[in-house]
mmCIF file of C-alpha atoms in Angstrom:
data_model
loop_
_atom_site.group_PDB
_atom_site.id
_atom_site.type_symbol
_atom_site.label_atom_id
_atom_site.label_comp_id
_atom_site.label_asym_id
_atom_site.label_seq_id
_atom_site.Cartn_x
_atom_site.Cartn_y
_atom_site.Cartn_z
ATOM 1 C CA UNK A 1 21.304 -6.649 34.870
ATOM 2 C CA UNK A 2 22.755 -9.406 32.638
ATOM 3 C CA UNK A 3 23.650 -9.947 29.309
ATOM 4 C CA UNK A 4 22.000 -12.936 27.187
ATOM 5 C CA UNK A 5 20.622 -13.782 23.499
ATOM 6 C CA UNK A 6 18.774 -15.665 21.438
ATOM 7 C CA UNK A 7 19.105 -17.093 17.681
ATOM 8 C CA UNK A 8 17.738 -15.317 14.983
ATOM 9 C CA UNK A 9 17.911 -14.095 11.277
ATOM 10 C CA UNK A 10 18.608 -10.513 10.313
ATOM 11 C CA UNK A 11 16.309 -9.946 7.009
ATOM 12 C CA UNK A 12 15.695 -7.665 4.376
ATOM 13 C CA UNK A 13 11.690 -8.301 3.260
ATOM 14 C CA UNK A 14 10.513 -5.537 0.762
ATOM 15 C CA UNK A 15 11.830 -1.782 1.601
ATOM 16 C CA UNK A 16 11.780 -3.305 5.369
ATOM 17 C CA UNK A 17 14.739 -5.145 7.441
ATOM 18 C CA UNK A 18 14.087 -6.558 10.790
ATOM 19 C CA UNK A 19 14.542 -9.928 13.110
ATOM 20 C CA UNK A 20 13.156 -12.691 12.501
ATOM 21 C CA UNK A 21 13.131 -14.752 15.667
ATOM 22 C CA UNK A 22 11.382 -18.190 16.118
ATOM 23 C CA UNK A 23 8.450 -18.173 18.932
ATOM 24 C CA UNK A 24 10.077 -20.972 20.961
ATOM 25 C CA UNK A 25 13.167 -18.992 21.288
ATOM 26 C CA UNK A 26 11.707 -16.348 23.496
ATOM 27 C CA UNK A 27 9.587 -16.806 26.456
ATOM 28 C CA UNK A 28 5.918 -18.278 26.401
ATOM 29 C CA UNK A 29 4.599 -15.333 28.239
ATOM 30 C CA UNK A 30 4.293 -12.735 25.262
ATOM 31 C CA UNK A 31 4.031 -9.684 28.441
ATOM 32 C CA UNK A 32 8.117 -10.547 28.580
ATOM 33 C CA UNK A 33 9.111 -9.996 24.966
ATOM 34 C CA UNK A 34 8.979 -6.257 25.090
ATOM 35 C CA UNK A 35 12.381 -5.366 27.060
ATOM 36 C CA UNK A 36 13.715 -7.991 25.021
ATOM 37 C CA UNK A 37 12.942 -7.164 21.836
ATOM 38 C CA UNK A 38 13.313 -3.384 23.063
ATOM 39 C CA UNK A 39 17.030 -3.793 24.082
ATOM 40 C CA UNK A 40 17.763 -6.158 20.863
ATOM 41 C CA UNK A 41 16.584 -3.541 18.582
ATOM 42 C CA UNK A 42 18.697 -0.931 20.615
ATOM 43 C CA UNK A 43 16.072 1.155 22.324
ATOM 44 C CA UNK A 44 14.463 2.800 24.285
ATOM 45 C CA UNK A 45 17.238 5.552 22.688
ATOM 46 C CA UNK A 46 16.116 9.045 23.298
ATOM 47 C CA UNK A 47 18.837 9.832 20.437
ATOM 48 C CA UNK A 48 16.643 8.065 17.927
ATOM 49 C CA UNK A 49 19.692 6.430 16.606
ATOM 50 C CA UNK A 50 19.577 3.132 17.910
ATOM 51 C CA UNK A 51 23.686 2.530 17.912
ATOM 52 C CA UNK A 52 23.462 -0.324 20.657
ATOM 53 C CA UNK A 53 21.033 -2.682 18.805
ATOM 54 C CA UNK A 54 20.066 -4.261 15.710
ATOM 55 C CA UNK A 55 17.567 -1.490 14.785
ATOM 56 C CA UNK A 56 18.744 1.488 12.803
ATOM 57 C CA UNK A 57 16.113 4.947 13.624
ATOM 58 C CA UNK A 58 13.653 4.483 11.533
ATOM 59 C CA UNK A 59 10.680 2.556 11.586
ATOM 60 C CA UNK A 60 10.740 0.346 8.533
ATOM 61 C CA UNK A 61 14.052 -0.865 10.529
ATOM 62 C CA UNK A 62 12.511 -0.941 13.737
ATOM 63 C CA UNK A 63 10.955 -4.451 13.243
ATOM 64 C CA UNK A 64 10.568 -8.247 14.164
ATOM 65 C CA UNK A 65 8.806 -11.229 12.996
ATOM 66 C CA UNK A 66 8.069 -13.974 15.384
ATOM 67 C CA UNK A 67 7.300 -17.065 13.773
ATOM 68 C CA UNK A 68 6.166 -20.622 14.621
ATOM 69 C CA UNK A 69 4.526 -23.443 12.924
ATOM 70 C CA UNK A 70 0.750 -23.100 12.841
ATOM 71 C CA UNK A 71 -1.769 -25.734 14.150
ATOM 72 C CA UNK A 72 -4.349 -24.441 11.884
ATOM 73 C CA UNK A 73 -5.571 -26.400 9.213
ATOM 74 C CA UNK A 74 -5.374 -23.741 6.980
ATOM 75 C CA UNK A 75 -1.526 -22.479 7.348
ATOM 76 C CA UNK A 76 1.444 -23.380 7.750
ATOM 77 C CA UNK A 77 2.940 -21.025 10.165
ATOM 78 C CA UNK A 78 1.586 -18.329 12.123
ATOM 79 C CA UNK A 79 3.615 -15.104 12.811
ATOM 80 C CA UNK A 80 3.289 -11.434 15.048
ATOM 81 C CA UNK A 81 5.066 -8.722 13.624
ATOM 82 C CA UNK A 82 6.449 -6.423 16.661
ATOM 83 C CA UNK A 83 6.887 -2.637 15.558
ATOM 84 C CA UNK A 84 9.714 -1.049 18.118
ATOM 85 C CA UNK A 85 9.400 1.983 19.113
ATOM 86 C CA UNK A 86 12.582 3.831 18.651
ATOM 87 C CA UNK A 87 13.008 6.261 21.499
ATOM 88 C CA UNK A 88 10.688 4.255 24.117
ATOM 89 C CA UNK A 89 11.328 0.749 23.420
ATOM 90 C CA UNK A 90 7.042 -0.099 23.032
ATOM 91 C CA UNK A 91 6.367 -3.251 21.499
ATOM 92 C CA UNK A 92 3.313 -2.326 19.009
ATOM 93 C CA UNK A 93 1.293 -5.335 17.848
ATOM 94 C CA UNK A 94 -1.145 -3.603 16.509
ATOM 95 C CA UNK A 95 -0.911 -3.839 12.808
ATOM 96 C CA UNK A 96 0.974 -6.321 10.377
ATOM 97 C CA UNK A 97 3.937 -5.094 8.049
ATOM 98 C CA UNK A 98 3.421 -6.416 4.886
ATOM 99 C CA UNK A 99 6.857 -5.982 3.421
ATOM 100 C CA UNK A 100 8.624 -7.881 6.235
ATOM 101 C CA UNK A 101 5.785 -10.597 5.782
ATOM 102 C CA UNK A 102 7.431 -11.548 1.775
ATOM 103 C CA UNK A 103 10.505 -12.988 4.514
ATOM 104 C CA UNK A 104 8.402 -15.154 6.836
ATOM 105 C CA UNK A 105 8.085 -18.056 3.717
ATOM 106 C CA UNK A 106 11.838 -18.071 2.934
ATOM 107 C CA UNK A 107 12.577 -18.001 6.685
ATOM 108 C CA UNK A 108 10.429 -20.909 8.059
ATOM 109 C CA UNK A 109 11.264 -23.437 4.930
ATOM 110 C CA UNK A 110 15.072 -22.295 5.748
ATOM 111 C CA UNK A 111 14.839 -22.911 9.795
ATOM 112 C CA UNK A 112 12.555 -26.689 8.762
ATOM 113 C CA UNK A 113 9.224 -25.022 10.074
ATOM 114 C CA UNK A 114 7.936 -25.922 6.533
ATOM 115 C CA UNK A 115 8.964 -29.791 4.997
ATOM 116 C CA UNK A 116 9.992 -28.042 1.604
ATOM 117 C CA UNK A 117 9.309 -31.781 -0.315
ATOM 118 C CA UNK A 118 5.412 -30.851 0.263
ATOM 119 C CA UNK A 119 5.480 -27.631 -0.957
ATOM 120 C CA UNK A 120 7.309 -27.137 -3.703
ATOM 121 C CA UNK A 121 6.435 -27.761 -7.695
ATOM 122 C CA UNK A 122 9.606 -27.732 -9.601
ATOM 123 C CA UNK A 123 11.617 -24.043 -7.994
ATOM 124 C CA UNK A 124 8.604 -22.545 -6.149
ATOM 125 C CA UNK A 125 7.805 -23.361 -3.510
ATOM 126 C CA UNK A 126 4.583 -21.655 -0.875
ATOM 127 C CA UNK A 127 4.290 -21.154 2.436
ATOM 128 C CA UNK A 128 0.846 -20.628 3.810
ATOM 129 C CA UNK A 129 1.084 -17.982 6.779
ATOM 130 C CA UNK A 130 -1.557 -16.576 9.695
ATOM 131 C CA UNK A 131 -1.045 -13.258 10.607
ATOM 132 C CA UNK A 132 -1.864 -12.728 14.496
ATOM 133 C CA UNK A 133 -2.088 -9.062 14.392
ATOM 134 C CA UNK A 134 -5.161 -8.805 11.931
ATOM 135 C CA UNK A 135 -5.929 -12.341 12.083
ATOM 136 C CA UNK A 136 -5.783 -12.860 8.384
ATOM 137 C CA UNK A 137 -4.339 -15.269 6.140
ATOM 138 C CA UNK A 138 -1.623 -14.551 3.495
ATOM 139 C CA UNK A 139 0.489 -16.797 0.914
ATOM 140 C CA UNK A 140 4.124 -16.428 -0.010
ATOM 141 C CA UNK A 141 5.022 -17.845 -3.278
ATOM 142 C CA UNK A 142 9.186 -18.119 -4.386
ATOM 143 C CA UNK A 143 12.020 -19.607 -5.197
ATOM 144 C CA UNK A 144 13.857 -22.675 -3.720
ATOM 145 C CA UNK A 145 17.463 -23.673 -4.873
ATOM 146 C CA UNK A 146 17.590 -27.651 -5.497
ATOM 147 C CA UNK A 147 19.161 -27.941 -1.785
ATOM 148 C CA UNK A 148 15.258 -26.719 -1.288
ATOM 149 C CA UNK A 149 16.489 -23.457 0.939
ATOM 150 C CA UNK A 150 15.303 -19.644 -0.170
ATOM 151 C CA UNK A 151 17.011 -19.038 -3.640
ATOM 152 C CA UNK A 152 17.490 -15.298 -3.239
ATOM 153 C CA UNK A 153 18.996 -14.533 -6.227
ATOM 154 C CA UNK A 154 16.867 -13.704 -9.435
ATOM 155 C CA UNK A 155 16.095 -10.165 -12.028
ATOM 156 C CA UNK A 156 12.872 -9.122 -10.428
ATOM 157 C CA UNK A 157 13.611 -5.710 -9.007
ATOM 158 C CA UNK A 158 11.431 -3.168 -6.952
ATOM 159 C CA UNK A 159 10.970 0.386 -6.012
ATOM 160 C CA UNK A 160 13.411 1.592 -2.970
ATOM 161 C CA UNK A 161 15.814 -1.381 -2.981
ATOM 162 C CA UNK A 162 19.393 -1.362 -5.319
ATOM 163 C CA UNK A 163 19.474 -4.076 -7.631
ATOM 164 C CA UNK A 164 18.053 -7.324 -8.559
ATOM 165 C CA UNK A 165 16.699 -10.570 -6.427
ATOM 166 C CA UNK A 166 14.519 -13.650 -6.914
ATOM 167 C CA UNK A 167 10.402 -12.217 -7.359
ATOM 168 C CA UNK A 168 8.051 -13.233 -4.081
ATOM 169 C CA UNK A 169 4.455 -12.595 -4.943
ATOM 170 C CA UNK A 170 2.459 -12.654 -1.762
ATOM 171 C CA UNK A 171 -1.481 -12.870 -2.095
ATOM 172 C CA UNK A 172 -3.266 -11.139 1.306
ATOM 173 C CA UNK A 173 -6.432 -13.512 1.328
ATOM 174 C CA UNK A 174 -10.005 -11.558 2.412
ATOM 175 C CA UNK A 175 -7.881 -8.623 3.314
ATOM 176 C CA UNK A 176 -11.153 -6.176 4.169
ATOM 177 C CA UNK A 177 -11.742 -5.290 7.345
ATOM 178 C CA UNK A 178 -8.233 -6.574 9.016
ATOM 179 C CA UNK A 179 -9.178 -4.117 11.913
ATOM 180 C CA UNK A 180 -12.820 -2.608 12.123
ATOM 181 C CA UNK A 181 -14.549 -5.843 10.371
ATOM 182 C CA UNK A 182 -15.355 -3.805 6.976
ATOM 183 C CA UNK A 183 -13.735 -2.071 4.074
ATOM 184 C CA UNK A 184 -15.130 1.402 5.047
ATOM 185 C CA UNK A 185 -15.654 1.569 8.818
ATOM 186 C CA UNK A 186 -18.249 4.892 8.581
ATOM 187 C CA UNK A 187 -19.646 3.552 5.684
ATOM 188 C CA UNK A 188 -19.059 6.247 3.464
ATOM 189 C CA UNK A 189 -16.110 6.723 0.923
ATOM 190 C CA UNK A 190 -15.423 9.807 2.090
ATOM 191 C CA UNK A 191 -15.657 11.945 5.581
ATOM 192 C CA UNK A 192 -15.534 15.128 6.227
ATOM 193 C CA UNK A 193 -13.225 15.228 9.394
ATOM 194 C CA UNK A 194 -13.385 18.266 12.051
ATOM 195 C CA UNK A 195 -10.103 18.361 13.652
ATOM 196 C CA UNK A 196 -9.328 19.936 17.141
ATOM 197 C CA UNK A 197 -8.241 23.218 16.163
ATOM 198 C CA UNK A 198 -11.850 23.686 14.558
ATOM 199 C CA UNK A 199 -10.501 23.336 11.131
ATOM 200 C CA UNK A 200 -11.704 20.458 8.727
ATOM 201 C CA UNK A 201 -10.869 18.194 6.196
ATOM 202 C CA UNK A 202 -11.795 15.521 3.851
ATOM 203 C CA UNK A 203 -10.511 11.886 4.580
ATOM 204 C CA UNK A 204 -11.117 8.538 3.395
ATOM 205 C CA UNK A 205 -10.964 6.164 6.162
ATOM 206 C CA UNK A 206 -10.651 2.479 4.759
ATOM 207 C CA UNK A 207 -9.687 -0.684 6.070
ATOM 208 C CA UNK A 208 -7.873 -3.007 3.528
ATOM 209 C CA UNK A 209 -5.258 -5.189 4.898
ATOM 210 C CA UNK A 210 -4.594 -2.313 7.784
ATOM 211 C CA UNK A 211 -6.832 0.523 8.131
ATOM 212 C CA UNK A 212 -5.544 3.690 6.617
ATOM 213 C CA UNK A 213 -6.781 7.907 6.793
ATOM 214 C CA UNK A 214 -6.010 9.155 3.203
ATOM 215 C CA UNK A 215 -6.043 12.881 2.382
ATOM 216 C CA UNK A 216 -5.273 14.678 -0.659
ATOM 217 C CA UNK A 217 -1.639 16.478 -0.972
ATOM 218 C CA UNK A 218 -3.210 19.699 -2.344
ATOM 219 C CA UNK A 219 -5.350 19.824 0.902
ATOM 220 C CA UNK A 220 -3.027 20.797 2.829
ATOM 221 C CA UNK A 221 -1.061 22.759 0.618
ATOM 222 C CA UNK A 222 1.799 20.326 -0.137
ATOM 223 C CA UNK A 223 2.986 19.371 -3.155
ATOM 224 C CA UNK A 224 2.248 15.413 -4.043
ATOM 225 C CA UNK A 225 5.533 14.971 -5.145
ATOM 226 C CA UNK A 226 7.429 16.224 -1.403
ATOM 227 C CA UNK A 227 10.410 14.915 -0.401
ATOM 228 C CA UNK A 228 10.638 12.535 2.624
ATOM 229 C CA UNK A 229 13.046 14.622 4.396
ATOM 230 C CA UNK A 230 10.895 18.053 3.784
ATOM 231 C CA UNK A 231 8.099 16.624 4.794
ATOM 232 C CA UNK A 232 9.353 14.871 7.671
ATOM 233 C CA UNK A 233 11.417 18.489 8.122
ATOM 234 C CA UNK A 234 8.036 20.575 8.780
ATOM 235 C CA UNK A 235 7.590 20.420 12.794
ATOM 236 C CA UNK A 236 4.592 22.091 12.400
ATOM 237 C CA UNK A 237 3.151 19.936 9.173
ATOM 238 C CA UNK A 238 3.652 17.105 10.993
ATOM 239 C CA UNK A 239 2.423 17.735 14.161
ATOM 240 C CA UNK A 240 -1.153 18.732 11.523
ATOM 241 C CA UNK A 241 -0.586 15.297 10.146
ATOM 242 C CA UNK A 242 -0.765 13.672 13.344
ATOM 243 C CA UNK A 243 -3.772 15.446 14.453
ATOM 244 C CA UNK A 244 -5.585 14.313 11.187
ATOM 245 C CA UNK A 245 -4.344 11.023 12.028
ATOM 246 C CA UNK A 246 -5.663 10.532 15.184
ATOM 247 C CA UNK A 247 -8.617 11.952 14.081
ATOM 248 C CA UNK A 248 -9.518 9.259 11.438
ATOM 249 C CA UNK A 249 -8.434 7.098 14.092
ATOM 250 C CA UNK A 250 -11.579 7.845 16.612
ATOM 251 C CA UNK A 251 -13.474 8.227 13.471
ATOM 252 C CA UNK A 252 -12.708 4.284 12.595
ATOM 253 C CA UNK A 253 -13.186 3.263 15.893
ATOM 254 C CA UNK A 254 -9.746 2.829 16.794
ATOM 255 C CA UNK A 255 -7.068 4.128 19.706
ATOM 256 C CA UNK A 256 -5.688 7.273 18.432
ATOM 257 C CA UNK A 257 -2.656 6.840 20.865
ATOM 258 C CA UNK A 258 -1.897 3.340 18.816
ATOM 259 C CA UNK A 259 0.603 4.897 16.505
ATOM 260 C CA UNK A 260 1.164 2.051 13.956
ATOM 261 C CA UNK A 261 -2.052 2.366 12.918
ATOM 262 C CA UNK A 262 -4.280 3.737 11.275
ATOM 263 C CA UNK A 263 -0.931 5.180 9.015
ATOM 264 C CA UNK A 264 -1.880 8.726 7.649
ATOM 265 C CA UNK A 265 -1.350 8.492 3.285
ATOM 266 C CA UNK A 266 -0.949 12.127 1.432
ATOM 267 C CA UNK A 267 -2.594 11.239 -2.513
ATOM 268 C CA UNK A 268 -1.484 13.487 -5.921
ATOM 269 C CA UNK A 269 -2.150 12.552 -9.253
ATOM 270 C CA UNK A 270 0.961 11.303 -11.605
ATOM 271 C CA UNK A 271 2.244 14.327 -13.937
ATOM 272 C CA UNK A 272 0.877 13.545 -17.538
ATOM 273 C CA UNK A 273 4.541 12.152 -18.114
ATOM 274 C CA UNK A 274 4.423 9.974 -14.980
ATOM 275 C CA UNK A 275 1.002 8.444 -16.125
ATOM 276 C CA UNK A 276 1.706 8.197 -20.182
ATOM 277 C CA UNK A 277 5.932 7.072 -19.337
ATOM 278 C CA UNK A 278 5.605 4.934 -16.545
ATOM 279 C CA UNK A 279 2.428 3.781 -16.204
ATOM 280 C CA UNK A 280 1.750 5.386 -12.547
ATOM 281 C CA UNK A 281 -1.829 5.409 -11.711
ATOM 282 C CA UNK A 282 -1.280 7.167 -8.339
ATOM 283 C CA UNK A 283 0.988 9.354 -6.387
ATOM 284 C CA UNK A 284 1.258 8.827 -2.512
ATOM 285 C CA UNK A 285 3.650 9.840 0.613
ATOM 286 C CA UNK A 286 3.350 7.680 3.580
ATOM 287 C CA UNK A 287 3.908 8.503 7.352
ATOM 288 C CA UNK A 288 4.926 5.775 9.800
ATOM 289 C CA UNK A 289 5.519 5.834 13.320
ATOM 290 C CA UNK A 290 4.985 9.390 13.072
ATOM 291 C CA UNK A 291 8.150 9.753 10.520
ATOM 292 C CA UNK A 292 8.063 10.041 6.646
ATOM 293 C CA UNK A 293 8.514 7.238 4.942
ATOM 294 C CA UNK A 294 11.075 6.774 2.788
ATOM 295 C CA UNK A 295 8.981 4.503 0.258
ATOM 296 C CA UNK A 296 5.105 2.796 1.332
ATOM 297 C CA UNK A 297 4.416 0.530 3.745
ATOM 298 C CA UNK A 298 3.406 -2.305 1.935
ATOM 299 C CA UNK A 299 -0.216 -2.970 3.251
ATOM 300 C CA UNK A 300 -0.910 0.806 2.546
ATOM 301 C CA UNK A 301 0.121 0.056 -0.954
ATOM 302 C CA UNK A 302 -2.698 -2.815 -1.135
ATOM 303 C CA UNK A 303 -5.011 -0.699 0.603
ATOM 304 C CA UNK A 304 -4.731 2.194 -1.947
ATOM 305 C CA UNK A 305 -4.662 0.085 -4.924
ATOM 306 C CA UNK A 306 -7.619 -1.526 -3.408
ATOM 307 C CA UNK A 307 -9.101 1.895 -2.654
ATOM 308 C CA UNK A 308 -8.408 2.740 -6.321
ATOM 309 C CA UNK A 309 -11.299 0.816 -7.121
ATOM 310 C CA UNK A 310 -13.664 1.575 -4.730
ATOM 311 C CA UNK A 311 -16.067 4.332 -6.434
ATOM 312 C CA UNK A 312 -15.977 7.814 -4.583
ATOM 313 C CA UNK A 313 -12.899 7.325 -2.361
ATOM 314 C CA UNK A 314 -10.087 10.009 -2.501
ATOM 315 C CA UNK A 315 -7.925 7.296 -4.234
ATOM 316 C CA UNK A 316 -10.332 6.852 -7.053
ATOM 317 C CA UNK A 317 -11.191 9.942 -8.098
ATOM 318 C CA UNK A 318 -7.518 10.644 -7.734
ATOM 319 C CA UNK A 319 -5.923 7.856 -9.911
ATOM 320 C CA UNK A 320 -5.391 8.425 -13.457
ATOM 321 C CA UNK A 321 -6.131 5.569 -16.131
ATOM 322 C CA UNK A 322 -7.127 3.283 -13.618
ATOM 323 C CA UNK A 323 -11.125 2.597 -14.438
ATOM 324 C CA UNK A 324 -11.578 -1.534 -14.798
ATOM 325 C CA UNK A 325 -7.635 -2.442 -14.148
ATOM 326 C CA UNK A 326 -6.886 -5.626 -11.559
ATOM 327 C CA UNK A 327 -4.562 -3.522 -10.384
ATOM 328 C CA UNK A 328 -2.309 -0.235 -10.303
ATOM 329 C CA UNK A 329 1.013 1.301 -10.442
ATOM 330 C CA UNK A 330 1.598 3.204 -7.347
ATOM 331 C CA UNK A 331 4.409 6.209 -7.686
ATOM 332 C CA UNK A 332 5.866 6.690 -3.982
ATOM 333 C CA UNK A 333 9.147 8.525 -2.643
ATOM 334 C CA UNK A 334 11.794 5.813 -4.012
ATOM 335 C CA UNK A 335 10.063 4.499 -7.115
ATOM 336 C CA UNK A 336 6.837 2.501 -8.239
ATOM 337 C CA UNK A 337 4.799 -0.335 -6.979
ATOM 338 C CA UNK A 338 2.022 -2.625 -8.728
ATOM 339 C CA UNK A 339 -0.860 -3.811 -6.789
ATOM 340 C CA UNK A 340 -3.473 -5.866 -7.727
ATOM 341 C CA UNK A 341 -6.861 -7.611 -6.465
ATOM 342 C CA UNK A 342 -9.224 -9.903 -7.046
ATOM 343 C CA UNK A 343 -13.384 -9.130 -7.202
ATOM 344 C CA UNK A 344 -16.033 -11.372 -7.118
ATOM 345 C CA UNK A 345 -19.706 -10.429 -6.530
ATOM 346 C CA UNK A 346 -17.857 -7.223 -4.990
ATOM 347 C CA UNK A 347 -16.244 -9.010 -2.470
ATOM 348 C CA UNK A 348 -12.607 -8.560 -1.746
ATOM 349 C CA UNK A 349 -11.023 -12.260 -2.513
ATOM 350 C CA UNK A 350 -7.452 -11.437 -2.249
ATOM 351 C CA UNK A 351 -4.677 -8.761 -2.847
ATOM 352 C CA UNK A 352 -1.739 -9.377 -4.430
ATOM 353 C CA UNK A 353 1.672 -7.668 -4.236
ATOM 354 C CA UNK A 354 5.197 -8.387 -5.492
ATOM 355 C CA UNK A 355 8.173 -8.385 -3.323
ATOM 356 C CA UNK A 356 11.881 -9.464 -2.840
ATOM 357 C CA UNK A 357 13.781 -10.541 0.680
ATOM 358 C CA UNK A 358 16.844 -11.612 1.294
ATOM 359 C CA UNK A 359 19.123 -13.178 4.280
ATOM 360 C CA UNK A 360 21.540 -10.467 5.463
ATOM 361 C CA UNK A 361 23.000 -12.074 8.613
ATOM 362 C CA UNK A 362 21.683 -15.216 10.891
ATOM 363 C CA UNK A 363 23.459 -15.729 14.396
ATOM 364 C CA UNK A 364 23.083 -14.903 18.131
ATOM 365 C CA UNK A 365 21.227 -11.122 18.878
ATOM 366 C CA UNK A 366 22.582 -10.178 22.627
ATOM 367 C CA UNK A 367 20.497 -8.199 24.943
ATOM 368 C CA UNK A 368 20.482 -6.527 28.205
ATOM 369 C CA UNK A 369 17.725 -7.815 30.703
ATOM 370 C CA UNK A 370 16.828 -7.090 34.535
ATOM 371 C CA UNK A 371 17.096 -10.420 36.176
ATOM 372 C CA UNK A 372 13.858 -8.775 38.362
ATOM 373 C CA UNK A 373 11.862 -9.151 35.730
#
């Protein structure tokens, strides 16, 4: 064994934090990132804790972006996002995190991956990025300081993160079908799912930036409004929940063993108050990684506010006040999210979400590695 490291940033992007690492820094052969990234991020770590790496036990914290400049014609850079597993160390590339992906356009015009002079107009500046994982192409739009680096500071502020920072609208280009090739992989807008224990349920399975199994609270008994920790409390509820997971998940045509996708979403309606005070269209609870999410992962946001206007999906004849609107105010376990999209000829042109990011530390990460392998 031997101790070495590469350079990287430590980011915030969204309700996320993760490293951000750039391609040529680790080796060619993508089969030798995993113990790597694995020991970097402090597992495998059978404590769930991970105390002797960068990661922090749970999975929106569990994450990194590697990023290098594209040599499509149509981006700028093209990036993987890695999902950790805490206790066994996997590297899961199955899916893209949306809310780590508002930090790959600040990152790559800080690092020089993008000449800022040809992209910026005035203090915005966008980065044109190519997801690997779902093979689809996004666009981060925000602000550059006059030294043309990230300008992190601003009054935009979002659900699940203290205080204020600079806005980052990122628009998910032809985002149905990232996985299965369409929008709804059965082909009907709801599905009637028959679990192993002979039980059944209703689900709508739908592919929209990362394919998603969405249930109704009230179908299992659960208040739409449940606490992270209570639901993530319930051994036995969750264990359900991952049944009905990987049940959508042979349903769609995917590996149910995959656990970063398809991500399980419980739906409610907003209270009267909630819809008439705030403006929430929609209530959802997320799982992730087979934990409860402490807010939404961010593609599961587009996807339901996407799924909002889809006609006979769980989502829309769930959301309240939502009939005709570009977009919707999600309510989730740490505030409120807007999501919008764009419809032509009732095609799917391109999703847009809102975001901040911001630099928390850049340096050297130090891992463990077997010089065997």
């Amino acid at each position: 064994m031997s101790t070495k490291s590469f350079p990287a940033y430590f980011m915030r992007g969204g309700t996320s934090n993760g490293l951000l690492i750039k391609r040529s820094d680790l080796p060619a052969d993508e089969e030798k990132w995993q113990p790597i990234l694995a020991s970097a991020m402090g597992s495998p770590d059978s404590f769930g804790r991970q105390l002797d790496g960068m990661g922090s036990g749970v999975s929106s914290t569990s994450k990194v972006m590697i990023v290098s400049k594209s040599d499509r014609g149509d981006a700028d850079v093209d990036y993987t996002f890695v999902q950790v597993g805490i206790k066994d160390g996997s590297m899961d590339i199955a899916a893209n995190c949306g809310n780590m992906s508002s930090a790959i356009g600040p990152f790559a015009v800080d690092i020089g991956l993008v000449p800022i002079a040809q992209k910026h107009t005035g203090r915005r500046a966008n980065v044109r990025m190519y997801n690997t994982n779902t093979s689809k192409l996004l666009v981060g739009e925000f602000d550059v300081n006059k030294e043309g680096k990230y300008e992190p500071l601003g009054d935009y502020a979002i659900g699940g993160v203290p205080g204020t920072a600079s806005h980052i609208a990122l628009s998910f280009l032809y985002p149905a079908g990232a996985k299965t090739g369409s929008s709804l992989p059965t082909g009907h807008p709801i599905d009637e799912l028959k679990l192993p224990d002979g039980s059944t349920i209703r689900a709508s399975l739908v592919d929209i930036a990362n394919p998603g199994v969405f249930i109704l609270a009230s179908d299992i008994g659960i208040p739409g409004n449940i606490a992270p920790d209570i639901l993530g409390g319930n051994a036995d509820l969750m264990a359900r929940l991952e049944m009905i997971r990987q049940t959508g998940a042979r349903r769609m045509g995917l590996d149910p063993s995959t656990p970063s996708i398809p991500k399980l979403v419980l739906l409610s309606s907003p209270t009267p108050a909630e819809a008439t005070e705030q403006g929430i269209n929609i209530i959802c609870r997320a799982l992730s990684m087979q934990q409860a999410h402490k807010a939404v992962p961010l593609t599961f946001a587009l996807n339901i506010g996407a799924s909002c206007g889809i006609p006979g999906t769980l989502a829309n004849l769930t959301a309240v006040n939502a009939k005709g609107k570009d977009s919707i105010v999600i309510g989730h376990a740490s505030g409120r999210l807007e999501a919008g999209s764009v419809v032509r000829d009732g095609e799917m042109l391109s999703a847009l979400l809102h975001r901040t990011a911001r630099v928390l530390m850049k340096g050297e990460v130090f891992y463990t590695i077997d010089d065997e392998e």
